[in-house]
Tab-separated table of C-alpha atoms in Angstrom:
chain	number	residue	atom	x	y	z
A	18	MET	CA	0.000	0.107	0.110
A	19	VAL	CA	2.819	2.492	0.937
A	20	GLN	CA	4.544	2.004	-2.444
A	21	LYS	CA	1.165	2.344	-4.355
A	22	ASN	CA	0.534	5.492	-2.449
A	23	LEU	CA	4.055	6.781	-3.157
A	24	GLU	CA	3.696	6.139	-6.744
A	25	GLU	CA	0.329	8.107	-6.929
A	26	VAL	CA	1.682	11.057	-4.938
A	27	ARG	CA	4.788	11.131	-7.641
A	28	GLN	CA	2.039	10.998	-10.404
A	29	ARG	CA	0.265	13.908	-8.987
A	30	ILE	CA	3.586	16.025	-8.459
A	31	GLU	CA	4.471	15.325	-12.234
A	32	ALA	CA	0.744	16.448	-13.075
A	33	ALA	CA	0.916	19.579	-11.111
A	34	CYS	CA	4.321	20.487	-12.725
A	35	ARG	CA	2.941	19.869	-16.226
A	36	ARG	CA	0.054	22.286	-15.508
A	37	VAL	CA	2.752	25.039	-14.899
A	38	GLN	CA	5.411	24.060	-17.468
A	39	ARG	CA	7.514	23.031	-14.803
A	40	ASP	CA	10.014	19.968	-14.742
A	41	PRO	CA	9.055	17.468	-12.100
A	42	LYS	CA	12.970	17.004	-11.313
A	43	GLU	CA	12.824	20.492	-9.654
A	44	VAL	CA	10.373	19.009	-6.920
A	45	THR	CA	11.793	16.672	-4.158
A	46	LEU	CA	9.349	14.672	-2.336
A	47	VAL	CA	9.876	14.462	1.404
A	48	ALA	CA	8.242	11.294	3.064
A	49	VAL	CA	6.858	12.591	6.319
A	50	SER	CA	7.292	9.441	8.500
A	51	LYS	CA	6.538	10.679	11.924
A	52	THR	CA	5.068	8.019	14.184
A	53	LYS	CA	5.418	5.292	11.473
A	54	PRO	CA	6.967	2.151	12.066
A	55	ILE	CA	10.439	1.229	10.457
A	56	SER	CA	8.566	-1.484	8.379
A	57	MET	CA	6.382	1.248	6.627
A	58	LEU	CA	9.676	3.381	6.061
A	59	GLN	CA	11.574	0.321	4.610
A	60	GLU	CA	8.671	-0.196	2.339
A	61	ALA	CA	8.690	3.682	1.172
A	62	TYR	CA	12.478	3.172	0.764
A	63	ASP	CA	12.146	-0.190	-1.475
A	64	GLY	CA	9.654	2.207	-3.506
A	65	GLY	CA	12.367	4.469	-4.315
A	66	ALA	CA	12.044	7.133	-1.509
A	67	ARG	CA	15.245	8.550	-0.020
A	68	ASP	CA	14.211	11.788	1.593
A	69	PHE	CA	12.422	11.334	5.020
A	70	GLY	CA	10.985	13.811	7.216
A	71	GLU	CA	10.846	13.624	11.035
A	72	ASN	CA	9.230	16.030	13.679
A	73	LYS	CA	10.801	14.678	16.806
A	74	VAL	CA	14.634	14.575	17.496
A	75	GLN	CA	14.649	11.126	19.089
A	76	GLU	CA	12.496	9.610	16.639
A	77	LEU	CA	14.841	10.671	13.701
A	78	CYS	CA	17.855	9.608	15.539
A	79	GLU	CA	16.466	6.259	16.340
A	80	LYS	CA	15.262	5.415	12.838
A	81	SER	CA	18.498	6.964	11.120
A	82	ASN	CA	20.395	4.402	13.005
A	83	LEU	CA	18.114	1.441	12.022
A	84	LEU	CA	17.640	2.238	8.015
A	85	PRO	CA	19.779	2.205	5.072
A	86	GLY	CA	22.634	5.086	5.297
A	87	ASP	CA	21.842	6.633	1.983
A	88	ILE	CA	18.609	8.198	3.386
A	89	ARG	CA	18.407	11.940	3.565
A	90	TRP	CA	16.891	12.954	6.918
A	91	HIS	CA	15.064	16.185	7.057
A	92	MET	CA	14.079	18.014	10.426
A	93	ILE	CA	10.855	19.531	9.815
A	94	GLY	CA	9.180	19.738	13.322
A	95	HIS	CA	9.985	22.559	15.870
A	96	LEU	CA	13.383	22.192	16.743
A	97	GLN	CA	14.338	22.827	20.751
A	98	ARG	CA	17.629	24.107	21.408
A	99	ASN	CA	18.651	21.692	23.785
A	100	LYS	CA	18.244	19.070	21.106
A	101	VAL	CA	20.381	20.643	18.450
A	102	LYS	CA	23.311	18.640	19.366
A	103	GLN	CA	21.749	15.394	19.073
A	104	VAL	CA	20.138	15.927	15.435
A	105	LEU	CA	23.043	17.659	13.634
A	106	PRO	CA	24.936	14.405	12.614
A	107	HIS	CA	21.622	12.910	11.383
A	108	THR	CA	20.261	15.405	8.969
A	109	VAL	CA	20.937	16.911	5.531
A	110	LEU	CA	18.436	19.750	6.110
A	111	ILE	CA	16.870	21.482	8.929
A	112	HIS	CA	13.496	23.022	7.681
A	113	SER	CA	12.344	24.902	11.075
A	114	VAL	CA	14.840	27.375	11.971
A	115	ASP	CA	12.077	29.898	13.720
A	116	SER	CA	14.317	32.066	15.673
A	117	LEU	CA	17.729	33.691	15.957
A	118	ARG	CA	18.306	32.023	18.987
A	119	LEU	CA	17.963	28.590	17.448
A	120	ALA	CA	20.138	29.686	14.740
A	121	GLU	CA	22.800	30.896	17.322
A	122	GLN	CA	22.501	27.451	18.943
A	123	ILE	CA	22.998	25.478	15.606
A	124	GLU	CA	26.054	27.696	14.888
A	125	THR	CA	27.355	26.948	18.268
A	126	GLU	CA	27.015	23.104	17.831
A	127	ALA	CA	27.893	22.840	14.227
A	128	ALA	CA	31.224	24.627	15.078
A	129	LYS	CA	31.966	22.332	17.762
A	130	LEU	CA	31.373	19.244	15.296
A	131	GLY	CA	33.431	20.988	12.490
A	132	MET	CA	30.559	20.706	10.494
A	133	THR	CA	28.459	23.225	8.140
A	134	LYS	CA	24.747	22.664	8.318
A	135	ASP	CA	22.202	23.629	5.685
A	136	ILE	CA	18.839	25.241	7.179
A	137	LEU	CA	15.769	26.820	6.095
A	138	LEU	CA	14.187	29.521	7.764
A	139	GLU	CA	10.483	28.928	8.733
A	140	VAL	CA	8.195	31.511	7.917
A	141	ASN	CA	4.821	32.190	9.312
A	142	VAL	CA	3.276	33.664	6.375
A	143	ALA	CA	-0.175	33.638	7.548
A	144	GLU	CA	0.811	34.852	11.189
A	145	GLU	CA	-1.122	32.130	13.021
A	146	GLU	CA	-0.548	32.213	16.480
A	147	SER	CA	-0.407	28.503	16.972
A	148	LYS	CA	2.512	28.316	14.510
A	149	TYR	CA	6.186	29.089	14.859
A	150	GLY	CA	8.283	30.820	12.411
A	151	PHE	CA	9.234	34.485	11.306
A	152	HIS	CA	6.584	36.784	10.143
A	153	LEU	CA	7.287	37.971	6.610
A	154	ASP	CA	8.285	41.503	7.522
A	155	GLU	CA	11.064	39.909	9.840
A	156	THR	CA	12.449	37.505	7.494
A	157	GLN	CA	14.812	39.665	5.593
A	158	SER	CA	16.644	40.966	8.680
A	159	ALA	CA	16.797	37.490	10.057
A	160	ILE	CA	18.675	36.286	6.967
A	161	GLU	CA	20.936	39.003	7.065
A	162	LYS	CA	22.015	38.214	10.578
A	163	ILE	CA	22.067	34.541	10.155
A	164	ALA	CA	24.025	34.528	6.886
A	165	ALA	CA	26.946	35.958	8.717
A	166	PHE	CA	27.097	32.575	10.798
A	167	PRO	CA	30.010	30.597	9.300
A	168	HIS	CA	28.609	27.272	10.047
A	169	LEU	CA	25.390	27.613	8.654
A	170	LYS	CA	24.047	27.897	5.024
A	171	ILE	CA	20.553	29.224	4.178
A	172	LYS	CA	19.496	27.256	1.444
A	173	GLY	CA	15.798	28.586	1.402
A	174	LEU	CA	12.516	28.942	3.116
A	175	MET	CA	9.776	26.754	4.630
A	176	THR	CA	6.420	27.321	5.591
A	177	ILE	CA	3.218	25.390	7.203
A	178	ALA	CA	0.344	26.781	5.543
A	179	PRO	CA	-3.016	26.868	7.564
A	180	PHE	CA	-5.161	23.648	7.674
A	181	VAL	CA	-8.168	24.231	5.125
A	182	GLU	CA	-10.600	22.086	3.599
A	183	ASN	CA	-10.129	23.734	0.136
A	184	PRO	CA	-6.591	23.832	-1.034
A	185	GLU	CA	-6.906	26.830	-3.039
A	186	GLU	CA	-7.467	28.923	0.054
A	187	ASN	CA	-3.644	28.575	0.554
A	188	ARG	CA	-2.663	29.690	-2.819
A	189	PRO	CA	-2.217	33.418	-1.690
A	190	VAL	CA	0.163	32.059	1.164
A	191	PHE	CA	2.167	30.094	-1.395
A	192	LYS	CA	2.310	32.798	-3.835
A	193	LYS	CA	3.389	35.517	-1.210
A	194	LEU	CA	6.168	33.385	-0.073
A	195	TYR	CA	7.415	32.428	-3.446
A	196	GLU	CA	7.654	36.151	-4.560
A	197	PHE	CA	9.525	36.862	-1.313
A	198	TYR	CA	11.796	33.796	-1.979
A	199	VAL	CA	12.692	35.315	-5.524
A	200	ASP	CA	13.249	38.624	-4.403
A	201	MET	CA	15.778	37.583	-1.610
A	202	GLY	CA	17.601	35.119	-4.180
A	203	ARG	CA	18.027	38.308	-6.309
A	204	LYS	CA	19.614	39.875	-3.631
A	205	ASN	CA	22.713	37.592	-3.636
A	206	ILE	CA	23.360	37.601	-0.115
A	207	ASP	CA	26.501	36.119	0.850
A	208	ASN	CA	25.995	32.552	2.112
A	209	VAL	CA	22.390	32.451	1.151
A	210	SER	CA	21.278	30.138	-2.140
A	211	MET	CA	17.584	30.396	-2.097
A	212	SER	CA	17.441	27.160	-3.823
A	213	VAL	CA	14.879	25.458	-1.596
A	214	LEU	CA	11.315	26.374	-1.014
A	215	SER	CA	9.651	23.838	1.162
A	216	MET	CA	5.840	24.281	1.154
A	217	GLY	CA	2.974	22.107	0.789
A	218	MET	CA	1.807	19.019	2.328
A	219	THR	CA	-0.631	16.031	1.515
A	220	GLY	CA	-3.902	18.445	1.498
A	221	ASP	CA	-2.527	21.215	-0.801
A	222	PHE	CA	1.074	20.012	-2.120
A	223	GLU	CA	-0.290	20.548	-5.925
A	224	VAL	CA	-1.268	24.053	-5.348
A	225	ALA	CA	2.139	24.692	-3.577
A	226	ILE	CA	3.786	23.185	-6.844
A	227	GLU	CA	2.061	25.444	-8.945
A	228	GLU	CA	3.033	28.334	-7.036
A	229	GLY	CA	6.677	27.562	-6.904
A	230	ALA	CA	7.448	24.755	-4.237
A	231	THR	CA	10.671	23.048	-4.934
A	232	LEU	CA	10.110	20.570	-2.050
A	233	VAL	CA	6.948	19.162	-0.639
A	234	ARG	CA	6.460	17.119	2.660
A	235	VAL	CA	3.851	14.443	2.213
A	236	GLY	CA	2.840	11.967	5.316
A	237	THR	CA	-0.633	11.021	5.139
A	238	GLY	CA	-0.855	10.708	1.340
A	239	ILE	CA	2.091	7.958	1.305
A	240	PHE	CA	1.670	6.464	4.817
A	241	GLY	CA	-1.992	6.713	5.403
A	242	THR	CA	-3.852	8.329	8.483
A	243	ARG	CA	-1.179	9.156	11.131
A	244	TYR	CA	-1.216	7.507	14.698
A	245	LYS	CA	-1.115	10.772	16.557
A	246	ILE	CA	-3.617	13.372	16.202
A	247	GLY	CA	-3.218	17.095	16.068
A	248	GLU	CA	0.149	17.482	14.460
A	249	SER	CA	0.659	19.890	11.869
A	250	GLU	CA	2.999	18.100	9.253
A	251	GLY	CA	2.483	16.061	6.158
């Protein structure tokens, strides 16, 4: 079932790309595997999935030790500063850098490990009180400050759009962040590449792709109904 769902999601990604004349190779699919058992992740891996996203540091670290070494692990959930040291060796990309203090902590721990960490800044485009992230009008200033950190590389932006019944309602959110992302890319800020725009989940990833997402985070669409209620990713 997982592999069948995975193939259907890929086909939907390709169709969304065709609608706006994009190359499907421009879009990375991250399988959001939080709360899912190793057997289901292995099934997705056997179906060709190599990018997996987790919300919890402990779960990500445990799974990364049990699954094939060529998996690219993405930290997509809220990251507490006291967990940064644990997650750094296991991840290719941290999507959820939502404050200067967190960026400073990642810089400190990455320096100790002698590594440079790729990050995305989380932007709360809709300014929902229940969500983390920089407001759009704060983001450029945050980018400029974090770009000075020698052990971090800002690869782009991430957002979690509001939960809506009709995905079209989130089109303005995705459009607004894409325009900002393009504008930031044009500024050619040192240490900022603006090559990744992480937006769109199971309910709205096709709209996100039509509006410029380069990475979508899909959990329920691949693995089925999640085991825990009330979480916002996938």
